[in-house]
Each structure stands twice: as C-alpha cells, then as structure tokens.
Short mmCIF file of C-alpha atoms and ligand atoms in Angstrom, two decimals:
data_model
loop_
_atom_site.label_atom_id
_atom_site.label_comp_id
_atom_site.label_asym_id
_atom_site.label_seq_id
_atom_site.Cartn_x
_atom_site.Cartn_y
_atom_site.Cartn_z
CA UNK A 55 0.00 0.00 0.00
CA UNK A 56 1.92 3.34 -0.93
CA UNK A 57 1.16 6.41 1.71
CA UNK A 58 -1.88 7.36 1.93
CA UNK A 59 -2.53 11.27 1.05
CA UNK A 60 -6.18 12.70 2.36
CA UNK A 61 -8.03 11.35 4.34
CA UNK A 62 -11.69 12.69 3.48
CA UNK A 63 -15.01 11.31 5.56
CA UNK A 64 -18.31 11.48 5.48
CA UNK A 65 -20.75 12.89 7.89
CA UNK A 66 -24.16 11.70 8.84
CA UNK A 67 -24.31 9.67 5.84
CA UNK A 68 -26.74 7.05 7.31
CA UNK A 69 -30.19 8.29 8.12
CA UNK A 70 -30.65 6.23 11.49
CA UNK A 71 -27.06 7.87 12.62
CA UNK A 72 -28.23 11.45 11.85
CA UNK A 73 -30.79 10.84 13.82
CA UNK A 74 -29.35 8.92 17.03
CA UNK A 75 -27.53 12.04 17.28
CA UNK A 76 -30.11 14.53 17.33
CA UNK A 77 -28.82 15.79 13.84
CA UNK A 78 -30.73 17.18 10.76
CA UNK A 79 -31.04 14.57 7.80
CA UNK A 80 -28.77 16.28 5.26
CA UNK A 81 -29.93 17.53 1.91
CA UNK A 82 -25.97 18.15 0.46
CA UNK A 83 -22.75 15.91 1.76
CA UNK A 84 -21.01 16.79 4.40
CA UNK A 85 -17.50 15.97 4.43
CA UNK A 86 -14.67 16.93 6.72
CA UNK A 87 -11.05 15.47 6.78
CA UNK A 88 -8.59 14.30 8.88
CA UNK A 89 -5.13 14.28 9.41
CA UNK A 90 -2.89 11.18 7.80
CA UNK A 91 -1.39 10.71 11.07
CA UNK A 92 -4.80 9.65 12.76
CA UNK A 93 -4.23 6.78 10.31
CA UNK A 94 -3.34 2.90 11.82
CA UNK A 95 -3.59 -0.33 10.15
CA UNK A 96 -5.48 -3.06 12.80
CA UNK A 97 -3.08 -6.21 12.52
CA UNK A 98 -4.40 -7.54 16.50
CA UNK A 99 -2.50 -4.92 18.41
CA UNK A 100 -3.81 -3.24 21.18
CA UNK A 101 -4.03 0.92 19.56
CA UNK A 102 -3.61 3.80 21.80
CA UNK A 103 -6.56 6.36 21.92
CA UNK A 104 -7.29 8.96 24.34
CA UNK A 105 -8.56 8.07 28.03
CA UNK A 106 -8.73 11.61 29.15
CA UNK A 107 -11.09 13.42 26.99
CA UNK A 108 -14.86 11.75 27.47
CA UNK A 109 -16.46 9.75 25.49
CA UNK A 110 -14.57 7.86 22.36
CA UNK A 111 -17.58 6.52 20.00
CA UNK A 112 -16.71 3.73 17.49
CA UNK A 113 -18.14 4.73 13.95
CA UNK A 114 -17.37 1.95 11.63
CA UNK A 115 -17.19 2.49 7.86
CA UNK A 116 -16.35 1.35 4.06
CA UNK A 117 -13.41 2.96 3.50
CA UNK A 118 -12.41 3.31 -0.31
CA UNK A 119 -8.47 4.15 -1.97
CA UNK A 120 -8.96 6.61 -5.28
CA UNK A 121 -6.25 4.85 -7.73
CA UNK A 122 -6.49 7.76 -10.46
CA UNK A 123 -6.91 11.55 -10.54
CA UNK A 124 -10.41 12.56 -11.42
CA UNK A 125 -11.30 13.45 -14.93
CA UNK A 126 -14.87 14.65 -16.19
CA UNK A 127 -17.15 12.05 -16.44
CA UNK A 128 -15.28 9.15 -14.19
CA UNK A 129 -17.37 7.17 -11.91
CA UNK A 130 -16.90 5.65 -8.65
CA UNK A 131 -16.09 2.54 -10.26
CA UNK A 132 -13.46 3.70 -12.44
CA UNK A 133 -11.66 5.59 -9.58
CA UNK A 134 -11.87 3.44 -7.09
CA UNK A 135 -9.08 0.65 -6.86
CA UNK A 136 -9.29 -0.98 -3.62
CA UNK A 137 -11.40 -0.87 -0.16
CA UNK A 138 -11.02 -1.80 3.31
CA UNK A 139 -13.28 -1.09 7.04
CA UNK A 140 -12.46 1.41 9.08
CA UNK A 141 -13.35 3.21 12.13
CA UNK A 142 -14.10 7.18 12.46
CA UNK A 143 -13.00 7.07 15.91
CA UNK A 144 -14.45 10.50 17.70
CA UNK A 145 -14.08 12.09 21.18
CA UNK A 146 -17.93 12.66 21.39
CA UNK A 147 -17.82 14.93 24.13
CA UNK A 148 -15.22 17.40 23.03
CA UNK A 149 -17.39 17.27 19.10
CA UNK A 150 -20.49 18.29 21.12
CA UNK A 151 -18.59 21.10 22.86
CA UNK A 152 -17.03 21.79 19.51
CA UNK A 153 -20.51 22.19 17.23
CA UNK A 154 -22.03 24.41 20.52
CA UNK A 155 -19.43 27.07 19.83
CA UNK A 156 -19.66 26.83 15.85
CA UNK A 157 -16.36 25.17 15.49
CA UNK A 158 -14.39 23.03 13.51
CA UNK A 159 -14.30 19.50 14.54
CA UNK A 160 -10.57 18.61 13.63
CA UNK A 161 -10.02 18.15 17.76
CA UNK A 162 -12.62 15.83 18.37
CA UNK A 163 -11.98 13.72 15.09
CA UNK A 164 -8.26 14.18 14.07
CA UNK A 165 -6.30 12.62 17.18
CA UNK A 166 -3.32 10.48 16.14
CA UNK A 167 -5.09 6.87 15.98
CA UNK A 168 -8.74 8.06 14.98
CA UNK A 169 -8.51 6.63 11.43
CA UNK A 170 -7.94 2.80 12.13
CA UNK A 171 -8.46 0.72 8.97
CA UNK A 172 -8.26 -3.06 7.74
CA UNK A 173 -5.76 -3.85 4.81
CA UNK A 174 -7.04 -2.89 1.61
CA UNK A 175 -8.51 -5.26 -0.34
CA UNK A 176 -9.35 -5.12 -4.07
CA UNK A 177 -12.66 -3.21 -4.72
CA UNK A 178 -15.27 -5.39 -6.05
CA UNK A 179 -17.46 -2.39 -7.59
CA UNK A 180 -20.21 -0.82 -6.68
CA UNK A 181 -22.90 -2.85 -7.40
CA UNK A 182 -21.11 -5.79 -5.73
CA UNK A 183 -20.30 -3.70 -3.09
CA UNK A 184 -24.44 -3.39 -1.75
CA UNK A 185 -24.82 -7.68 -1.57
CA UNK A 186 -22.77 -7.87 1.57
CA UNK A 187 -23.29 -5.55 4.98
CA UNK A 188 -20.55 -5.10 7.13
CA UNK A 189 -20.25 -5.28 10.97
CA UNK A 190 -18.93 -3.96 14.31
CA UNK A 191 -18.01 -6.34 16.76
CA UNK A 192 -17.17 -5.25 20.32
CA UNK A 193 -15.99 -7.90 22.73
CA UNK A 194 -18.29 -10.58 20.15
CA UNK A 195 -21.01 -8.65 20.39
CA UNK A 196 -22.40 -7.07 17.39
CA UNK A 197 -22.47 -3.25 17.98
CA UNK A 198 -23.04 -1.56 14.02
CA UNK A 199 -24.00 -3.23 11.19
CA UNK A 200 -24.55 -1.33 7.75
CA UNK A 201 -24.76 -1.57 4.09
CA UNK A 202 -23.64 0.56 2.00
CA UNK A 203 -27.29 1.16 -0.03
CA UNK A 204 -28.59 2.74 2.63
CA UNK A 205 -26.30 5.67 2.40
CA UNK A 206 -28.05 9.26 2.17
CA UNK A 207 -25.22 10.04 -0.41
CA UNK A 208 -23.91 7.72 -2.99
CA UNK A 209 -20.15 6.95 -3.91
CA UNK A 210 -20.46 9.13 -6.93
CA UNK A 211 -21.94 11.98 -5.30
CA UNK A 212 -19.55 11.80 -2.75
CA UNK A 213 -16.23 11.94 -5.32
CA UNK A 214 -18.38 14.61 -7.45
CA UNK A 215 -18.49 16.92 -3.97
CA UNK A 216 -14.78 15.87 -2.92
CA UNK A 217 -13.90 16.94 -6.46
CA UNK A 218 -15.41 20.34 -6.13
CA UNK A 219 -15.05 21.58 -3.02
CA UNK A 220 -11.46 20.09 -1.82
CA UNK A 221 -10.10 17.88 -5.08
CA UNK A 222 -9.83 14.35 -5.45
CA UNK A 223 -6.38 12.31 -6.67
CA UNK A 224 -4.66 9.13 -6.64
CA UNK A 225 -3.87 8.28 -3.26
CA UNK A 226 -6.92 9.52 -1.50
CA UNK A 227 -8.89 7.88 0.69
CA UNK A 228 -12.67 8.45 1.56
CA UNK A 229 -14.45 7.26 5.32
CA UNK A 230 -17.99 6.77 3.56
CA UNK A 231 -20.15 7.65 6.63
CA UNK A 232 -21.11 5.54 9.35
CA UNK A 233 -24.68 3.25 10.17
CA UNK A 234 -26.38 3.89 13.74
CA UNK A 235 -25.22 2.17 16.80
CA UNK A 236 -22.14 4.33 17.80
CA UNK A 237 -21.09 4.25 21.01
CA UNK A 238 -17.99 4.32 23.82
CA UNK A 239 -15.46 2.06 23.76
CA UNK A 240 -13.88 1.31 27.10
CA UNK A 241 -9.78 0.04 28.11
CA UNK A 242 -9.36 -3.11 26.87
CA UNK A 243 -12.25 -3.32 24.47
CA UNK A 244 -11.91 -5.95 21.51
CA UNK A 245 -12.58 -4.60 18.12
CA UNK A 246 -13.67 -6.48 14.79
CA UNK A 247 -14.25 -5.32 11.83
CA UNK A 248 -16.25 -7.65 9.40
CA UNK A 249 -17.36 -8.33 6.12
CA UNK A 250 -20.31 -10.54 5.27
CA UNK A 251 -19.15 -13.07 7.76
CA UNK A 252 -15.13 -12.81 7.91
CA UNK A 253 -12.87 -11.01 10.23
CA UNK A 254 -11.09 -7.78 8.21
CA UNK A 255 -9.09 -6.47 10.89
CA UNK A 256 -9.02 -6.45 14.79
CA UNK A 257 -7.32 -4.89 17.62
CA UNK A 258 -7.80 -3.79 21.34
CA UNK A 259 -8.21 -0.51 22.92
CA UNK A 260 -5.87 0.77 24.84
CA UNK A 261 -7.27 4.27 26.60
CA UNK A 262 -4.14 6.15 27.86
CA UNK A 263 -4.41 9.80 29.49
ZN1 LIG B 645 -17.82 8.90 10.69
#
C-alpha cells in the first residue's frame, strides 16, 4: 500500500445515525477530513486512543483508496481501486462542545489513531459492493452493522463533492459515513471489523491519558 494522502469522511451519511444524534437529515454531503497521522492499520494490536477526553464513540465504515486523478465524467467505479473497514473514531464529548461554539471538529476527530483501517482489499465495484453488509463487533457482540445502499449520499456523489469543493487524486482515501449504533469504547475493548461473515481487521483498545 503506498502512503496514503487525504483522508476525506463522510458525515451523517446514514439516516438512522443522523438521527441517534439529534442531527438534521442532510440535503448536500457533508465531508470533513482528517489528518494522515490519525491513520493505523489493525493487525491484533492493542491501539492507543485517548482516556482523558470523554467519550470515544466507534463509527465503523467502508473505507475506499482513489487509484487515479479525477477526470470529467469518471465514476466511482473507475476511480476506485481498492477498499477496506475502518473506524471514524471521535471524542464525542469534546465534538459536542465543539458544534455548541460553531467550530471546527478537527479536535474531536483528528487525534493520532482516529482513522484505524483493515488492509485494503481489491474493490469489487459498486454494485457488488451493496450484496454484503458489514459489521462492528465489540468484545463478540455485534455493535453496528450497515450496508452501504442505505447511504443518504452515494459513492459518486460523494467523489463529485470531494472533487469540487477540496479535489480528489490518486492516493486519497474516503471514510464513507457511518450506520447507527455508535457508542464508547472502554480500556481493553476488543474490536472487529467484518465483512459478510469474515474477520477484516481487529485490535484492542488501549485508553491512555
Ligand atoms: Zn464517521
């Protein structure tokens, strides 16, 4: 996998999300970024987030790797390369202090750590892509579980807003939004991501101050 460049994710993308949060449905993406140091690859090590600044939700998520610039008329499928899961992790506390003042939300979602991912896999397309749901598994216990047709905002409407607003090139990735179900992790919390029925990536929580 060669470095990763932006890191672009999707907001309240899921309608049952949106709402467990008290948030307005939205009628245009909304997409903030995050830094490429919050990134991690989960390969069964315990990964460090912060223990000393409330609540850390899990938001699990397709994740998708743009292999090519973007040209006029390219589709999701033609840009997109290869996919993995991945977890928005966000310090839900500070983000609620955070949209009460009017302000960006880079401390509550950009900590070093707060992008985990699986390895990336080849993408499938994405019709393909809407047969199988994917999963959240805390301690065995199934906490999310999504597919990606229910999304408010399509892949391609996605890339067409990246592409306007921020650009979109070879090397990006995109956090496609997350389904309801979020909630806290705790210390020593097990972690799976799945797809369909097999294990992508896992690791524990480690919650240091
Ligand atoms: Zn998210």
């Amino acid at each position: 996998m060669q470095d990763i460049r932006n890191v672009f994710c999707v907001g309240r993308n899921y309608r049952l999300h949106a709402q467990e949060l008290g948030n307005a449905v939205p009628t245009s993406p909304f997409l903030f970024s995050k830094p490429t140091h919050s990134l991690v690859e989960a390969k069964g090590q315990a990964i460090k987030l912060p223990g000393n600044r409330g609540e850390v939700h899990h938001e699990v998520e397709i994740v998708v790797h743009i292999a090519k610039d973007y040209q006029p008329g390219l589709t999701a499928d033609d840009l997109i390369d290869k996919m993995a899961l991945g977890i928005d992790f966000t310090l839900r506390d500070i983000q609620s202090e955070l949209k009460a003042k009017g302000y960006p939300w880079l401390l509550a979602k950009g900590f070093p750590n707060s992008a985990v991912h699986t390895a990336f896999r080849p993408f499938p397309g994405v019709a393909a892509l809407q047969q199988t749901d994917f999963q959240l598994l805390k301690n065995g216990e199934q906490v999310q579980i999504g597919n990606i047709r229910d999304v408010i905002f399509d892949l391609d409407t996605i890339i067409r807003f990246s592409v306007e607003h921020f650009g979109l090139s070879a090397g990006d990735v995109l956090y496609t939004g997350t389904p309801a179900g979020v909630s806290a992790v705790a210390d020593g919390d097990h972690l799976s991501m799945v797809w369909g029925d097999e294990v992508w990536g896992e690791f524990t929580v480690s919650l240091s101050s």
